[in-house]
């Protein structure tokens, strides 16, 4: 990964989320803003960002259907072999476990069909 360390990216996304929440515009706005801020970082970085955002939104009361579908599609179709060489074997294993938890968690969330991020 060119501009990020593995743990640093997870940590930074969580910090940004907390900052966005402090703006008092709601958790849906914060999640939408995260997706916008951490997009097109690189193939592996984008998967890490989706995983981190997925970990956050799984805790929400409701999750916008577009968020669930987008993260699920991207994480389900990512071949972990592409991360080998960019991440250590321990990081690949951790990412694999996190992806599985996010995919399982997103199957269990209450889906919100209202597109407004309030």
mmCIF file of C-alpha atoms in Angstrom:
data_model
loop_
_atom_site.group_PDB
_atom_site.id
_atom_site.type_symbol
_atom_site.label_atom_id
_atom_site.label_comp_id
_atom_site.label_asym_id
_atom_site.label_seq_id
_atom_site.Cartn_x
_atom_site.Cartn_y
_atom_site.Cartn_z
ATOM 1 C CA UNK A 1 0.000 0.000 0.000
ATOM 2 C CA UNK A 2 1.474 3.218 -1.124
ATOM 3 C CA UNK A 3 0.194 5.898 1.241
ATOM 4 C CA UNK A 4 -1.169 3.988 4.233
ATOM 5 C CA UNK A 5 -0.166 1.373 6.729
ATOM 6 C CA UNK A 6 -2.833 -1.303 7.303
ATOM 7 C CA UNK A 7 -3.718 -0.447 10.918
ATOM 8 C CA UNK A 8 -3.296 3.276 10.258
ATOM 9 C CA UNK A 9 -6.069 3.270 7.656
ATOM 10 C CA UNK A 10 -8.532 1.508 9.980
ATOM 11 C CA UNK A 11 -7.626 3.901 12.789
ATOM 12 C CA UNK A 12 -7.904 7.006 10.587
ATOM 13 C CA UNK A 13 -11.335 6.023 9.278
ATOM 14 C CA UNK A 14 -12.618 5.539 12.831
ATOM 15 C CA UNK A 15 -11.180 8.926 13.857
ATOM 16 C CA UNK A 16 -12.819 10.664 10.902
ATOM 17 C CA UNK A 17 -16.129 8.978 11.743
ATOM 18 C CA UNK A 18 -15.963 10.316 15.291
ATOM 19 C CA UNK A 19 -15.198 13.800 13.963
ATOM 20 C CA UNK A 20 -18.110 13.615 11.514
ATOM 21 C CA UNK A 21 -20.439 12.481 14.322
ATOM 22 C CA UNK A 22 -19.356 15.487 16.378
ATOM 23 C CA UNK A 23 -20.672 17.724 13.592
ATOM 24 C CA UNK A 24 -24.125 16.650 14.853
ATOM 25 C CA UNK A 25 -25.541 15.748 11.466
ATOM 26 C CA UNK A 26 -26.223 12.114 12.354
ATOM 27 C CA UNK A 27 -24.622 8.754 11.933
ATOM 28 C CA UNK A 28 -25.985 8.262 8.410
ATOM 29 C CA UNK A 29 -24.384 11.509 7.269
ATOM 30 C CA UNK A 30 -21.112 10.476 8.925
ATOM 31 C CA UNK A 31 -21.142 7.091 7.158
ATOM 32 C CA UNK A 32 -21.948 8.677 3.790
ATOM 33 C CA UNK A 33 -19.168 11.207 4.249
ATOM 34 C CA UNK A 34 -16.700 8.424 5.116
ATOM 35 C CA UNK A 35 -17.568 6.605 1.904
ATOM 36 C CA UNK A 36 -16.912 9.802 -0.024
ATOM 37 C CA UNK A 37 -13.679 10.717 1.781
ATOM 38 C CA UNK A 38 -12.117 7.257 1.552
ATOM 39 C CA UNK A 39 -12.900 6.356 -2.055
ATOM 40 C CA UNK A 40 -10.441 5.576 -4.842
ATOM 41 C CA UNK A 41 -7.405 5.185 -2.598
ATOM 42 C CA UNK A 42 -6.224 2.065 -4.405
ATOM 43 C CA UNK A 43 -7.660 -1.411 -4.846
ATOM 44 C CA UNK A 44 -6.498 -2.878 -1.525
ATOM 45 C CA UNK A 45 -6.982 0.418 0.322
ATOM 46 C CA UNK A 46 -10.567 0.651 -0.947
ATOM 47 C CA UNK A 47 -11.309 -2.852 0.389
ATOM 48 C CA UNK A 48 -9.824 -1.899 3.756
ATOM 49 C CA UNK A 49 -11.902 1.303 3.767
ATOM 50 C CA UNK A 50 -15.086 -0.612 2.909
ATOM 51 C CA UNK A 51 -14.293 -3.088 5.663
ATOM 52 C CA UNK A 52 -13.727 -0.320 8.214
ATOM 53 C CA UNK A 53 -16.901 1.497 7.158
ATOM 54 C CA UNK A 54 -18.796 -1.806 7.269
ATOM 55 C CA UNK A 55 -17.586 -2.399 10.820
ATOM 56 C CA UNK A 56 -18.929 1.021 11.774
ATOM 57 C CA UNK A 57 -22.322 0.847 10.049
ATOM 58 C CA UNK A 58 -23.049 -2.627 11.444
ATOM 59 C CA UNK A 59 -23.486 -0.885 14.789
ATOM 60 C CA UNK A 60 -26.106 1.523 13.465
ATOM 61 C CA UNK A 61 -29.808 1.209 14.147
ATOM 62 C CA UNK A 62 -30.481 1.129 10.389
ATOM 63 C CA UNK A 63 -28.174 1.066 7.375
ATOM 64 C CA UNK A 64 -29.014 2.570 3.989
ATOM 65 C CA UNK A 65 -29.660 -0.123 1.400
ATOM 66 C CA UNK A 66 -27.108 1.394 -1.007
ATOM 67 C CA UNK A 67 -24.414 1.180 1.649
ATOM 68 C CA UNK A 68 -25.228 -2.450 2.405
ATOM 69 C CA UNK A 69 -25.332 -3.419 -1.270
ATOM 70 C CA UNK A 70 -22.199 -1.483 -2.230
ATOM 71 C CA UNK A 71 -20.003 -2.769 0.576
ATOM 72 C CA UNK A 72 -21.325 -6.327 0.205
ATOM 73 C CA UNK A 73 -20.668 -6.357 -3.541
ATOM 74 C CA UNK A 74 -17.152 -4.941 -3.281
ATOM 75 C CA UNK A 75 -16.066 -7.151 -0.385
ATOM 76 C CA UNK A 76 -17.633 -10.312 -1.839
ATOM 77 C CA UNK A 77 -15.880 -9.879 -5.169
ATOM 78 C CA UNK A 78 -12.404 -9.010 -3.871
ATOM 79 C CA UNK A 79 -9.865 -11.806 -4.339
ATOM 80 C CA UNK A 80 -7.681 -11.744 -1.212
ATOM 81 C CA UNK A 81 -4.738 -12.980 -3.276
ATOM 82 C CA UNK A 82 -4.482 -9.426 -4.641
ATOM 83 C CA UNK A 83 -3.585 -8.188 -1.156
ATOM 84 C CA UNK A 84 -0.619 -10.549 -0.866
ATOM 85 C CA UNK A 85 2.510 -8.549 -1.439
ATOM 86 C CA UNK A 86 0.867 -5.300 -0.368
ATOM 87 C CA UNK A 87 -0.035 -6.599 3.087
ATOM 88 C CA UNK A 88 1.783 -8.982 5.391
ATOM 89 C CA UNK A 89 0.355 -12.487 5.722
ATOM 90 C CA UNK A 90 -0.935 -11.568 9.196
ATOM 91 C CA UNK A 91 -2.690 -8.506 7.783
ATOM 92 C CA UNK A 92 -4.220 -10.568 4.964
ATOM 93 C CA UNK A 93 -5.527 -13.054 7.536
ATOM 94 C CA UNK A 94 -6.904 -10.223 9.702
ATOM 95 C CA UNK A 95 -8.521 -8.557 6.682
ATOM 96 C CA UNK A 96 -10.094 -11.867 5.649
ATOM 97 C CA UNK A 97 -11.616 -12.313 9.110
ATOM 98 C CA UNK A 98 -12.847 -8.722 9.199
ATOM 99 C CA UNK A 99 -14.419 -9.041 5.750
ATOM 100 C CA UNK A 100 -16.273 -12.182 6.830
ATOM 101 C CA UNK A 101 -17.563 -10.442 9.987
ATOM 102 C CA UNK A 102 -18.716 -7.428 7.970
ATOM 103 C CA UNK A 103 -20.477 -9.538 5.353
ATOM 104 C CA UNK A 104 -22.233 -11.535 8.078
ATOM 105 C CA UNK A 105 -23.092 -8.378 10.015
ATOM 106 C CA UNK A 106 -24.513 -6.607 6.968
ATOM 107 C CA UNK A 107 -26.815 -9.577 6.312
ATOM 108 C CA UNK A 108 -28.274 -9.026 9.779
ATOM 109 C CA UNK A 109 -28.725 -5.223 9.869
ATOM 110 C CA UNK A 110 -32.037 -3.455 9.516
ATOM 111 C CA UNK A 111 -32.017 -1.981 6.030
ATOM 112 C CA UNK A 112 -33.190 1.603 5.496
ATOM 113 C CA UNK A 113 -34.598 2.527 2.086
ATOM 114 C CA UNK A 114 -34.718 6.276 2.743
ATOM 115 C CA UNK A 115 -31.852 7.845 0.743
ATOM 116 C CA UNK A 116 -31.618 10.969 2.915
ATOM 117 C CA UNK A 117 -28.502 11.028 5.093
ATOM 118 C CA UNK A 118 -29.875 12.915 8.072
#
